[in-house]
Amino acid sequence: MEKKKIRNLIDIKDLSVKEIDELIKVANDIIDNKEKYSKLCDGKILATLFFEPSTRTRLSFESAMMRLGGKVLGFSESSSSSVSKGESVADTIAVVSGYSDIIAMRHPKEGAPLVATTKSKVPIINAGDGGHNHPTQTLTDLLTIKREKGKFDDLTIGLCGDLKFGRTVHSLITAISRYKNIKFILISPEELKLPEYVKEEILDKNNIEYIETKDIEEYIDKLDILYMTRVQKERFFNEADYIRLKDYYILNKEKLKNAKKDLCIMHPLPRVNEIHTDVDDDDRACYFKQAEYGVYIRMALILKLLEVK
Ligand code: NCD
């Protein structure tokens, strides 16, 4: 008998535009009809293997599975698993895939979730691999953009902060570049500019217009979306560089004075200092809504990968 092909989500490109649209449709339906979905994963188990810290991603995955009527197990730091005894990722995955129906994993090493797929009997979801990718944050971001802007085409998107190590930025650029007439304003200090490989493989290859600047206010009046990010302390090689760059951008009410009335301000969270709390009560602040949407899109994703109809 031919072995059944397992669907994983490692890179956002593993999903076609049509599949992303379908996931968003399901997530919107879940928001309106939560009860209808509350038993669909009865008897199923999600394992969350977090080799790196997380609040939103891990808890939203767990909340998603529980809201579908399933159960969860896992660990939230490698120190509480056999990794601390020297076990390899490959062995951990080979074992846990016998204990669960689907695995969400986060790892500090780029490519670790891809390696995991070679050892797993169940679908693997990349919940963040080093400074590389974070496809389920991108699904969350896309659901937020769809609900706030009603479309993905014809948007000018400012991405601000740590564009070098910010994996959410890399995945979001990859995903939204597939839509029409997208323009990016890439706002970062010189040291934290978007990696060349993302510019070459995504932006240049698809003829996407972009401008690089250090100044957050220079193009703020042109933006439909402003996506703020945290300087990724854990990816720095030396602390002095982090300290020098960590407060480079602090978005506040004053800096928003020329921004559009319907600007959508996003942030994958956690926030450190890059958005002042005086922005939180501005109607344009979408980041806490964005975090909540993460649960619904992950519910839709779990249903898809488990092929629950
Ligand atoms: C992001 C991540 O882990 O990459 N957080 C998240 O998943 N919501 C962003 C960050 O940690 O800065």
PDB file of C-alpha atoms and ligand atoms in Angstrom:
ATOM      1  CA  MET A   1       0.000   0.000   0.000  1.00  0.00           C
ATOM      2  CA  GLU A   2       1.314   3.470  -0.864  1.00  0.00           C
ATOM      3  CA  LYS A   3       2.306   5.584   2.159  1.00  0.00           C
ATOM      4  CA  LYS A   4      -0.070   8.495   2.738  1.00  0.00           C
ATOM      5  CA  LYS A   5       1.577  11.848   2.071  1.00  0.00           C
ATOM      6  CA  ILE A   6       1.715  14.054   5.156  1.00  0.00           C
ATOM      7  CA  ARG A   7       1.194  17.815   4.762  1.00  0.00           C
ATOM      8  CA  ASN A   8       3.545  19.982   6.866  1.00  0.00           C
ATOM      9  CA  LEU A   9       3.841  23.745   7.195  1.00  0.00           C
ATOM     10  CA  ILE A  10       7.512  24.690   7.262  1.00  0.00           C
ATOM     11  CA  ASP A  11       7.592  27.692   4.942  1.00  0.00           C
ATOM     12  CA  ILE A  12       4.620  29.910   4.075  1.00  0.00           C
ATOM     13  CA  LYS A  13       5.201  28.953   0.421  1.00  0.00           C
ATOM     14  CA  ASP A  14       4.092  25.410   1.324  1.00  0.00           C
ATOM     15  CA  LEU A  15       0.585  26.882   1.030  1.00  0.00           C
ATOM     16  CA  SER A  16      -0.793  28.186  -2.257  1.00  0.00           C
ATOM     17  CA  VAL A  17      -2.585  31.537  -2.396  1.00  0.00           C
ATOM     18  CA  LYS A  18      -5.829  29.604  -2.830  1.00  0.00           C
ATOM     19  CA  GLU A  19      -5.158  27.532   0.292  1.00  0.00           C
ATOM     20  CA  ILE A  20      -4.353  30.659   2.316  1.00  0.00           C
ATOM     21  CA  ASP A  21      -7.607  32.235   1.157  1.00  0.00           C
ATOM     22  CA  GLU A  22      -9.460  29.091   2.240  1.00  0.00           C
ATOM     23  CA  LEU A  23      -7.787  29.104   5.684  1.00  0.00           C
ATOM     24  CA  ILE A  24      -8.787  32.733   6.149  1.00  0.00           C
ATOM     25  CA  LYS A  25     -12.357  31.907   5.148  1.00  0.00           C
ATOM     26  CA  VAL A  26     -12.487  29.080   7.702  1.00  0.00           C
ATOM     27  CA  ALA A  27     -10.927  31.295  10.427  1.00  0.00           C
ATOM     28  CA  ASN A  28     -13.557  33.968   9.777  1.00  0.00           C
ATOM     29  CA  ASP A  29     -16.278  31.346  10.004  1.00  0.00           C
ATOM     30  CA  ILE A  30     -14.796  30.070  13.292  1.00  0.00           C
ATOM     31  CA  ILE A  31     -14.915  33.623  14.706  1.00  0.00           C
ATOM     32  CA  ASP A  32     -18.632  33.802  13.892  1.00  0.00           C
ATOM     33  CA  ASN A  33     -19.582  30.201  14.792  1.00  0.00           C
ATOM     34  CA  LYS A  34     -17.262  28.940  17.526  1.00  0.00           C
ATOM     35  CA  GLU A  35     -19.660  26.271  18.785  1.00  0.00           C
ATOM     36  CA  LYS A  36     -19.782  24.543  15.395  1.00  0.00           C
ATOM     37  CA  TYR A  37     -16.056  23.769  15.649  1.00  0.00           C
ATOM     38  CA  SER A  38     -15.822  22.848  19.327  1.00  0.00           C
ATOM     39  CA  LYS A  39     -15.749  19.044  18.926  1.00  0.00           C
ATOM     40  CA  LEU A  40     -14.089  18.547  15.557  1.00  0.00           C
ATOM     41  CA  CYS A  41     -10.754  17.383  17.014  1.00  0.00           C
ATOM     42  CA  ASP A  42     -12.219  15.175  19.714  1.00  0.00           C
ATOM     43  CA  GLY A  43      -9.667  12.415  20.406  1.00  0.00           C
ATOM     44  CA  LYS A  44      -6.778  14.213  18.675  1.00  0.00           C
ATOM     45  CA  ILE A  45      -3.567  15.317  20.381  1.00  0.00           C
ATOM     46  CA  LEU A  46      -1.362  18.295  19.529  1.00  0.00           C
ATOM     47  CA  ALA A  47       2.244  18.266  20.779  1.00  0.00           C
ATOM     48  CA  THR A  48       3.889  21.664  21.280  1.00  0.00           C
ATOM     49  CA  LEU A  49       7.673  21.243  21.340  1.00  0.00           C
ATOM     50  CA  PHE A  50       9.198  24.606  22.171  1.00  0.00           C
ATOM     51  CA  PHE A  51      12.987  24.537  22.272  1.00  0.00           C
ATOM     52  CA  GLU A  52      12.853  28.352  22.534  1.00  0.00           C
ATOM     53  CA  PRO A  53      10.605  30.616  24.667  1.00  0.00           C
ATOM     54  CA  SER A  54       7.165  31.726  23.546  1.00  0.00           C
ATOM     55  CA  THR A  55       3.939  33.028  25.015  1.00  0.00           C
ATOM     56  CA  ARG A  56       1.540  33.744  22.177  1.00  0.00           C
ATOM     57  CA  THR A  57       2.543  31.129  19.663  1.00  0.00           C
ATOM     58  CA  ARG A  58       2.571  28.182  22.060  1.00  0.00           C
ATOM     59  CA  LEU A  59      -0.491  29.208  24.055  1.00  0.00           C
ATOM     60  CA  SER A  60      -2.456  30.118  20.942  1.00  0.00           C
ATOM     61  CA  PHE A  61      -1.688  26.696  19.444  1.00  0.00           C
ATOM     62  CA  GLU A  62      -2.799  25.037  22.668  1.00  0.00           C
ATOM     63  CA  SER A  63      -5.895  27.215  22.903  1.00  0.00           C
ATOM     64  CA  ALA A  64      -6.667  26.421  19.247  1.00  0.00           C
ATOM     65  CA  MET A  65      -6.505  22.651  19.802  1.00  0.00           C
ATOM     66  CA  MET A  66      -8.542  22.875  23.006  1.00  0.00           C
ATOM     67  CA  ARG A  67     -11.186  25.018  21.306  1.00  0.00           C
ATOM     68  CA  LEU A  68     -11.455  22.251  18.697  1.00  0.00           C
ATOM     69  CA  GLY A  69     -12.088  19.704  21.451  1.00  0.00           C
ATOM     70  CA  GLY A  70      -8.609  18.129  21.236  1.00  0.00           C
ATOM     71  CA  LYS A  71      -5.894  17.718  23.834  1.00  0.00           C
ATOM     72  CA  VAL A  72      -2.330  19.004  24.122  1.00  0.00           C
ATOM     73  CA  LEU A  73       0.986  17.881  25.537  1.00  0.00           C
ATOM     74  CA  GLY A  74       4.536  19.140  25.205  1.00  0.00           C
ATOM     75  CA  PHE A  75       7.274  21.244  26.722  1.00  0.00           C
ATOM     76  CA  SER A  76       7.925  24.973  26.796  1.00  0.00           C
ATOM     77  CA  GLU A  77      11.703  24.934  27.201  1.00  0.00           C
ATOM     78  CA  SER A  78      14.378  22.445  26.252  1.00  0.00           C
ATOM     79  CA  SER A  79      15.628  22.326  29.848  1.00  0.00           C
ATOM     80  CA  SER A  80      12.471  20.438  30.861  1.00  0.00           C
ATOM     81  CA  SER A  81      12.860  17.801  28.131  1.00  0.00           C
ATOM     82  CA  SER A  82      15.432  15.114  27.326  1.00  0.00           C
ATOM     83  CA  VAL A  83      17.176  17.629  25.083  1.00  0.00           C
ATOM     84  CA  SER A  84      18.957  18.681  28.284  1.00  0.00           C
ATOM     85  CA  LYS A  85      20.323  15.114  28.466  1.00  0.00           C
ATOM     86  CA  GLY A  86      21.704  15.441  24.957  1.00  0.00           C
ATOM     87  CA  GLU A  87      18.869  13.928  22.905  1.00  0.00           C
ATOM     88  CA  SER A  88      18.812  14.990  19.235  1.00  0.00           C
ATOM     89  CA  VAL A  89      15.832  16.758  17.649  1.00  0.00           C
ATOM     90  CA  ALA A  90      15.492  13.775  15.314  1.00  0.00           C
ATOM     91  CA  ASP A  91      15.058  11.332  18.204  1.00  0.00           C
ATOM     92  CA  THR A  92      12.681  13.618  20.110  1.00  0.00           C
ATOM     93  CA  ILE A  93      10.487  13.912  17.003  1.00  0.00           C
ATOM     94  CA  ALA A  94      10.576  10.182  16.231  1.00  0.00           C
ATOM     95  CA  VAL A  95       9.261   9.514  19.745  1.00  0.00           C
ATOM     96  CA  VAL A  96       6.729  12.349  20.068  1.00  0.00           C
ATOM     97  CA  SER A  97       5.193  11.609  16.671  1.00  0.00           C
ATOM     98  CA  GLY A  98       4.067   8.320  18.228  1.00  0.00           C
ATOM     99  CA  TYR A  99       2.416  10.218  21.101  1.00  0.00           C
ATOM    100  CA  SER A 100       0.496  12.817  19.083  1.00  0.00           C
ATOM    101  CA  ASP A 101      -1.431  13.487  15.857  1.00  0.00           C
ATOM    102  CA  ILE A 102       0.229  16.795  14.975  1.00  0.00           C
ATOM    103  CA  ILE A 103       3.313  18.672  16.205  1.00  0.00           C
ATOM    104  CA  ALA A 104       4.005  22.418  16.451  1.00  0.00           C
ATOM    105  CA  MET A 105       7.682  23.059  17.086  1.00  0.00           C
ATOM    106  CA  ARG A 106       9.883  26.101  17.662  1.00  0.00           C
ATOM    107  CA  HIS A 107      13.652  25.845  17.524  1.00  0.00           C
ATOM    108  CA  PRO A 108      16.548  28.325  17.641  1.00  0.00           C
ATOM    109  CA  LYS A 109      18.260  26.609  14.678  1.00  0.00           C
ATOM    110  CA  GLU A 110      17.179  27.551  11.168  1.00  0.00           C
ATOM    111  CA  GLY A 111      15.924  24.468   9.339  1.00  0.00           C
ATOM    112  CA  ALA A 112      15.278  22.309  12.429  1.00  0.00           C
ATOM    113  CA  PRO A 113      11.534  21.864  11.675  1.00  0.00           C
ATOM    114  CA  LEU A 114      12.393  20.795   8.126  1.00  0.00           C
ATOM    115  CA  VAL A 115      14.733  18.128   9.508  1.00  0.00           C
ATOM    116  CA  ALA A 116      11.942  17.071  11.881  1.00  0.00           C
ATOM    117  CA  THR A 117       9.653  16.265   8.927  1.00  0.00           C
ATOM    118  CA  THR A 118      12.031  13.499   7.858  1.00  0.00           C
ATOM    119  CA  LYS A 119      11.546  11.699  11.192  1.00  0.00           C
ATOM    120  CA  SER A 120       7.875  12.369  11.849  1.00  0.00           C
ATOM    121  CA  LYS A 121       4.824  10.204  11.230  1.00  0.00           C
ATOM    122  CA  VAL A 122       2.524  13.196  11.779  1.00  0.00           C
ATOM    123  CA  PRO A 123       2.313  16.750  10.356  1.00  0.00           C
ATOM    124  CA  ILE A 124       4.946  19.218  11.576  1.00  0.00           C
ATOM    125  CA  ILE A 125       4.194  22.913  11.900  1.00  0.00           C
ATOM    126  CA  ASN A 126       7.110  25.346  12.075  1.00  0.00           C
ATOM    127  CA  ALA A 127       6.328  27.678  14.990  1.00  0.00           C
ATOM    128  CA  GLY A 128       9.505  29.691  14.349  1.00  0.00           C
ATOM    129  CA  ASP A 129      13.014  28.548  13.378  1.00  0.00           C
ATOM    130  CA  GLY A 130      15.793  30.904  14.441  1.00  0.00           C
ATOM    131  CA  GLY A 131      15.929  34.113  12.401  1.00  0.00           C
ATOM    132  CA  HIS A 132      14.471  32.314   9.380  1.00  0.00           C
ATOM    133  CA  ASN A 133      10.702  31.759   9.123  1.00  0.00           C
ATOM    134  CA  HIS A 134       7.494  31.924  11.121  1.00  0.00           C
ATOM    135  CA  PRO A 135       4.659  30.875   8.810  1.00  0.00           C
ATOM    136  CA  THR A 136       1.833  30.671  11.365  1.00  0.00           C
ATOM    137  CA  GLN A 137       2.561  34.238  12.521  1.00  0.00           C
ATOM    138  CA  THR A 138       2.196  35.180   8.867  1.00  0.00           C
ATOM    139  CA  LEU A 139      -1.179  33.450   8.659  1.00  0.00           C
ATOM    140  CA  THR A 140      -2.162  35.442  11.756  1.00  0.00           C
ATOM    141  CA  ASP A 141      -0.913  38.647  10.108  1.00  0.00           C
ATOM    142  CA  LEU A 142      -2.794  37.892   6.900  1.00  0.00           C
ATOM    143  CA  LEU A 143      -6.046  37.257   8.758  1.00  0.00           C
ATOM    144  CA  THR A 144      -5.542  40.575  10.568  1.00  0.00           C
ATOM    145  CA  ILE A 145      -4.871  42.438   7.312  1.00  0.00           C
ATOM    146  CA  LYS A 146      -7.914  40.849   5.659  1.00  0.00           C
ATOM    147  CA  ARG A 147     -10.180  41.801   8.561  1.00  0.00           C
ATOM    148  CA  GLU A 148      -8.802  45.322   8.887  1.00  0.00           C
ATOM    149  CA  LYS A 149      -8.232  46.238   5.230  1.00  0.00           C
ATOM    150  CA  GLY A 150     -10.568  43.813   3.464  1.00  0.00           C
ATOM    151  CA  LYS A 151      -7.921  42.979   0.829  1.00  0.00           C
ATOM    152  CA  PHE A 152      -4.309  42.033   0.147  1.00  0.00           C
ATOM    153  CA  ASP A 153      -3.786  43.906  -3.118  1.00  0.00           C
ATOM    154  CA  ASP A 154      -2.724  47.563  -3.516  1.00  0.00           C
ATOM    155  CA  LEU A 155      -1.183  48.017  -0.081  1.00  0.00           C
ATOM    156  CA  THR A 156       1.848  50.028   1.007  1.00  0.00           C
ATOM    157  CA  ILE A 157       3.384  48.227   3.941  1.00  0.00           C
ATOM    158  CA  GLY A 158       5.992  49.695   6.275  1.00  0.00           C
ATOM    159  CA  LEU A 159       8.114  47.112   8.075  1.00  0.00           C
ATOM    160  CA  CYS A 160      10.058  48.643  10.930  1.00  0.00           C
ATOM    161  CA  GLY A 161      12.743  47.490  13.365  1.00  0.00           C
ATOM    162  CA  ASP A 162      14.818  44.336  13.183  1.00  0.00           C
ATOM    163  CA  LEU A 163      14.363  43.297   9.566  1.00  0.00           C
ATOM    164  CA  LYS A 164      17.548  41.229   9.672  1.00  0.00           C
ATOM    165  CA  PHE A 165      16.689  38.706  12.373  1.00  0.00           C
ATOM    166  CA  GLY A 166      12.908  39.184  12.434  1.00  0.00           C
ATOM    167  CA  ARG A 167      11.585  35.896  11.075  1.00  0.00           C
ATOM    168  CA  THR A 168       8.005  37.187  11.043  1.00  0.00           C
ATOM    169  CA  VAL A 169       9.082  39.881   8.584  1.00  0.00           C
ATOM    170  CA  HIS A 170      10.733  37.366   6.243  1.00  0.00           C
ATOM    171  CA  SER A 171       7.656  35.145   6.122  1.00  0.00           C
ATOM    172  CA  LEU A 172       5.238  38.057   5.755  1.00  0.00           C
ATOM    173  CA  ILE A 173       7.181  39.538   2.832  1.00  0.00           C
ATOM    174  CA  THR A 174       7.245  36.127   1.164  1.00  0.00           C
ATOM    175  CA  ALA A 175       3.501  35.663   1.566  1.00  0.00           C
ATOM    176  CA  ILE A 176       2.171  39.082   0.665  1.00  0.00           C
ATOM    177  CA  SER A 177       4.493  39.548  -2.303  1.00  0.00           C
ATOM    178  CA  ARG A 178       2.257  37.061  -4.110  1.00  0.00           C
ATOM    179  CA  TYR A 179      -0.577  39.603  -4.234  1.00  0.00           C
ATOM    180  CA  LYS A 180      -0.935  42.540  -6.659  1.00  0.00           C
ATOM    181  CA  ASN A 181       0.633  45.990  -6.408  1.00  0.00           C
ATOM    182  CA  ILE A 182       2.310  45.622  -3.028  1.00  0.00           C
ATOM    183  CA  LYS A 183       4.912  48.216  -2.036  1.00  0.00           C
ATOM    184  CA  PHE A 184       7.251  47.936   0.932  1.00  0.00           C
ATOM    185  CA  ILE A 185       8.916  50.666   2.964  1.00  0.00           C
ATOM    186  CA  LEU A 186      11.732  48.910   4.836  1.00  0.00           C
ATOM    187  CA  ILE A 187      12.567  50.948   7.930  1.00  0.00           C
ATOM    188  CA  SER A 188      15.630  49.833   9.893  1.00  0.00           C
ATOM    189  CA  PRO A 189      19.046  50.904  11.091  1.00  0.00           C
ATOM    190  CA  GLU A 190      21.896  49.977   8.735  1.00  0.00           C
ATOM    191  CA  GLU A 191      22.902  46.975  10.889  1.00  0.00           C
ATOM    192  CA  LEU A 192      19.398  45.460  10.879  1.00  0.00           C
ATOM    193  CA  LYS A 193      18.504  45.759   7.188  1.00  0.00           C
ATOM    194  CA  LEU A 194      16.521  43.050   5.416  1.00  0.00           C
ATOM    195  CA  PRO A 195      18.876  40.197   4.391  1.00  0.00           C
ATOM    196  CA  GLU A 196      20.067  40.212   0.778  1.00  0.00           C
ATOM    197  CA  TYR A 197      18.612  36.735   0.205  1.00  0.00           C
ATOM    198  CA  VAL A 198      15.086  37.981   0.930  1.00  0.00           C
ATOM    199  CA  LYS A 199      15.587  40.986  -1.371  1.00  0.00           C
ATOM    200  CA  GLU A 200      16.959  38.859  -4.183  1.00  0.00           C
ATOM    201  CA  GLU A 201      14.729  35.808  -3.928  1.00  0.00           C
ATOM    202  CA  ILE A 202      11.452  37.557  -3.160  1.00  0.00           C
ATOM    203  CA  LEU A 203      11.475  41.283  -3.884  1.00  0.00           C
ATOM    204  CA  ASP A 204      13.729  41.494  -6.958  1.00  0.00           C
ATOM    205  CA  LYS A 205      12.532  38.249  -8.464  1.00  0.00           C
ATOM    206  CA  ASN A 206       8.915  39.406  -8.336  1.00  0.00           C
ATOM    207  CA  ASN A 207       9.640  43.017  -9.289  1.00  0.00           C
ATOM    208  CA  ILE A 208       8.244  44.306  -6.010  1.00  0.00           C
ATOM    209  CA  GLU A 209       8.799  47.986  -5.370  1.00  0.00           C
ATOM    210  CA  TYR A 210      10.599  48.829  -2.131  1.00  0.00           C
ATOM    211  CA  ILE A 211      12.377  51.709  -0.451  1.00  0.00           C
ATOM    212  CA  GLU A 212      14.870  51.393   2.398  1.00  0.00           C
ATOM    213  CA  THR A 213      15.097  54.145   5.007  1.00  0.00           C
ATOM    214  CA  LYS A 214      16.234  54.665   8.575  1.00  0.00           C
ATOM    215  CA  ASP A 215      13.569  57.256   9.281  1.00  0.00           C
ATOM    216  CA  ILE A 216      10.203  56.008  10.569  1.00  0.00           C
ATOM    217  CA  GLU A 217       8.454  59.320   9.833  1.00  0.00           C
ATOM    218  CA  GLU A 218       9.746  59.862   6.283  1.00  0.00           C
ATOM    219  CA  TYR A 219       7.018  57.850   4.525  1.00  0.00           C
ATOM    220  CA  ILE A 220       4.522  57.402   7.356  1.00  0.00           C
ATOM    221  CA  ASP A 221       1.814  59.328   5.467  1.00  0.00           C
ATOM    222  CA  LYS A 222       1.968  56.773   2.614  1.00  0.00           C
ATOM    223  CA  LEU A 223       1.460  53.640   4.711  1.00  0.00           C
ATOM    224  CA  ASP A 224      -1.639  51.430   4.862  1.00  0.00           C
ATOM    225  CA  ILE A 225       0.070  49.102   7.329  1.00  0.00           C
ATOM    226  CA  LEU A 226       2.904  49.730   9.763  1.00  0.00           C
ATOM    227  CA  TYR A 227       4.368  46.457  11.033  1.00  0.00           C
ATOM    228  CA  MET A 228       6.606  47.114  14.048  1.00  0.00           C
ATOM    229  CA  THR A 229       9.077  44.527  15.335  1.00  0.00           C
ATOM    230  CA  ARG A 230      11.232  43.954  18.389  1.00  0.00           C
ATOM    231  CA  VAL A 231      15.024  44.013  18.116  1.00  0.00           C
ATOM    232  CA  GLN A 232      15.769  40.288  18.429  1.00  0.00           C
ATOM    233  CA  LYS A 233      18.102  40.295  21.418  1.00  0.00           C
ATOM    234  CA  GLU A 234      18.618  36.512  21.403  1.00  0.00           C
ATOM    235  CA  ARG A 235      20.123  36.575  17.888  1.00  0.00           C
ATOM    236  CA  PHE A 236      22.842  39.144  18.631  1.00  0.00           C
ATOM    237  CA  PHE A 237      26.441  38.098  18.945  1.00  0.00           C
ATOM    238  CA  ASN A 238      27.333  40.838  21.386  1.00  0.00           C
ATOM    239  CA  GLU A 239      25.345  42.679  24.000  1.00  0.00           C
ATOM    240  CA  ALA A 240      26.818  46.134  23.253  1.00  0.00           C
ATOM    241  CA  ASP A 241      25.296  46.078  19.742  1.00  0.00           C
ATOM    242  CA  TYR A 242      21.922  45.092  21.142  1.00  0.00           C
ATOM    243  CA  ILE A 243      22.005  47.892  23.724  1.00  0.00           C
ATOM    244  CA  ARG A 244      22.944  50.428  21.060  1.00  0.00           C
ATOM    245  CA  LEU A 245      20.114  49.392  18.741  1.00  0.00           C
ATOM    246  CA  LYS A 246      17.297  48.284  21.016  1.00  0.00           C
ATOM    247  CA  ASP A 247      15.563  51.648  21.353  1.00  0.00           C
ATOM    248  CA  TYR A 248      16.275  52.884  17.823  1.00  0.00           C
ATOM    249  CA  TYR A 249      12.533  53.168  17.136  1.00  0.00           C
ATOM    250  CA  ILE A 250       9.871  54.094  19.616  1.00  0.00           C
ATOM    251  CA  LEU A 251       6.566  54.699  17.869  1.00  0.00           C
ATOM    252  CA  ASN A 252       4.383  57.165  19.765  1.00  0.00           C
ATOM    253  CA  LYS A 253       1.327  59.358  19.140  1.00  0.00           C
ATOM    254  CA  GLU A 254       3.507  62.268  18.031  1.00  0.00           C
ATOM    255  CA  LYS A 255       5.206  60.239  15.288  1.00  0.00           C
ATOM    256  CA  LEU A 256       1.779  59.184  13.989  1.00  0.00           C
ATOM    257  CA  LYS A 257       0.588  62.751  13.402  1.00  0.00           C
ATOM    258  CA  ASN A 258       0.921  62.524   9.600  1.00  0.00           C
ATOM    259  CA  ALA A 259      -0.225  58.910   9.294  1.00  0.00           C
ATOM    260  CA  LYS A 260      -3.421  57.895   7.475  1.00  0.00           C
ATOM    261  CA  LYS A 261      -6.615  57.747   9.514  1.00  0.00           C
ATOM    262  CA  ASP A 262      -7.067  54.104   8.555  1.00  0.00           C
ATOM    263  CA  LEU A 263      -3.484  53.010   9.099  1.00  0.00           C
ATOM    264  CA  CYS A 264      -3.285  49.529  10.631  1.00  0.00           C
ATOM    265  CA  ILE A 265      -0.483  49.270  13.221  1.00  0.00           C
ATOM    266  CA  MET A 266       0.648  45.692  13.725  1.00  0.00           C
ATOM    267  CA  HIS A 267       3.248  43.938  15.875  1.00  0.00           C
ATOM    268  CA  PRO A 268       3.726  40.171  16.315  1.00  0.00           C
ATOM    269  CA  LEU A 269       4.492  40.843  20.011  1.00  0.00           C
ATOM    270  CA  PRO A 270       6.144  40.689  22.484  1.00  0.00           C
ATOM    271  CA  ARG A 271       6.685  44.438  22.503  1.00  0.00           C
ATOM    272  CA  VAL A 272       9.635  45.824  24.397  1.00  0.00           C
ATOM    273  CA  ASN A 273       9.937  49.606  23.858  1.00  0.00           C
ATOM    274  CA  GLU A 274       9.244  49.964  20.149  1.00  0.00           C
ATOM    275  CA  ILE A 275       5.615  51.045  20.568  1.00  0.00           C
ATOM    276  CA  HIS A 276       4.881  53.474  23.373  1.00  0.00           C
ATOM    277  CA  THR A 277       1.839  52.501  25.420  1.00  0.00           C
ATOM    278  CA  ASP A 278       0.244  55.845  24.484  1.00  0.00           C
ATOM    279  CA  VAL A 279      -0.498  54.271  21.084  1.00  0.00           C
ATOM    280  CA  ASP A 280      -2.501  51.393  22.604  1.00  0.00           C
ATOM    281  CA  ASP A 281      -5.784  53.283  22.802  1.00  0.00           C
ATOM    282  CA  ASP A 282      -5.457  54.668  19.252  1.00  0.00           C
ATOM    283  CA  ASP A 283      -8.073  53.091  16.944  1.00  0.00           C
ATOM    284  CA  ARG A 284      -5.269  52.222  14.544  1.00  0.00           C
ATOM    285  CA  ALA A 285      -3.489  49.943  17.040  1.00  0.00           C
ATOM    286  CA  CYS A 286      -4.302  46.400  15.904  1.00  0.00           C
ATOM    287  CA  TYR A 287      -1.670  44.329  17.727  1.00  0.00           C
ATOM    288  CA  PHE A 288      -3.797  42.901  20.520  1.00  0.00           C
ATOM    289  CA  LYS A 289      -6.561  41.950  18.075  1.00  0.00           C
ATOM    290  CA  GLN A 290      -3.845  40.419  15.896  1.00  0.00           C
ATOM    291  CA  ALA A 291      -2.710  38.187  18.791  1.00  0.00           C
ATOM    292  CA  GLU A 292      -6.259  36.940  19.304  1.00  0.00           C
ATOM    293  CA  TYR A 293      -6.745  36.162  15.609  1.00  0.00           C
ATOM    294  CA  GLY A 294      -3.745  33.806  15.950  1.00  0.00           C
ATOM    295  CA  VAL A 295      -5.951  31.292  17.734  1.00  0.00           C
ATOM    296  CA  TYR A 296      -8.600  31.154  14.982  1.00  0.00           C
ATOM    297  CA  ILE A 297      -6.195  30.841  12.074  1.00  0.00           C
ATOM    298  CA  ARG A 298      -4.298  28.087  13.925  1.00  0.00           C
ATOM    299  CA  MET A 299      -7.626  26.286  14.449  1.00  0.00           C
ATOM    300  CA  ALA A 300      -8.203  26.462  10.698  1.00  0.00           C
ATOM    301  CA  LEU A 301      -4.666  25.216  10.036  1.00  0.00           C
ATOM    302  CA  ILE A 302      -4.951  22.258  12.430  1.00  0.00           C
ATOM    303  CA  LEU A 303      -8.219  21.217  10.743  1.00  0.00           C
ATOM    304  CA  LYS A 304      -6.578  21.419   7.328  1.00  0.00           C
ATOM    305  CA  LEU A 305      -3.436  19.454   8.202  1.00  0.00           C
ATOM    306  CA  LEU A 306      -5.432  16.788  10.052  1.00  0.00           C
ATOM    307  CA  GLU A 307      -7.840  16.683   7.104  1.00  0.00           C
ATOM    308  CA  VAL A 308     -10.841  17.150   9.370  1.00  0.00           C
ATOM    309  CA  LYS A 309     -13.855  18.068   7.273  1.00  0.00           C
TER     310      LYS A 309
HETATM  311  C1  NCD B   1       7.676  36.635  17.207  1.00  0.00           C
HETATM  312  C2  NCD B   1       8.671  35.502  17.087  1.00  0.00           C
HETATM  313  O1  NCD B   1       8.711  34.631  17.941  1.00  0.00           O
HETATM  314  O2  NCD B   1       9.378  35.520  16.096  1.00  0.00           O
HETATM  315  N1  NCD B   1       6.748  36.448  18.234  1.00  0.00           N
HETATM  316  C3  NCD B   1       5.631  35.703  18.021  1.00  0.00           C
HETATM  317  O3  NCD B   1       5.679  34.594  17.584  1.00  0.00           O
HETATM  318  N2  NCD B   1       4.452  36.281  18.265  1.00  0.00           N
HETATM  319  C4  NCD B   1       8.322  37.965  17.271  1.00  0.00           C
HETATM  320  C5  NCD B   1       9.308  38.236  18.358  1.00  0.00           C
HETATM  321  O4  NCD B   1       9.620  37.372  19.171  1.00  0.00           O
HETATM  322  O5  NCD B   1       9.785  39.363  18.388  1.00  0.00           O
END
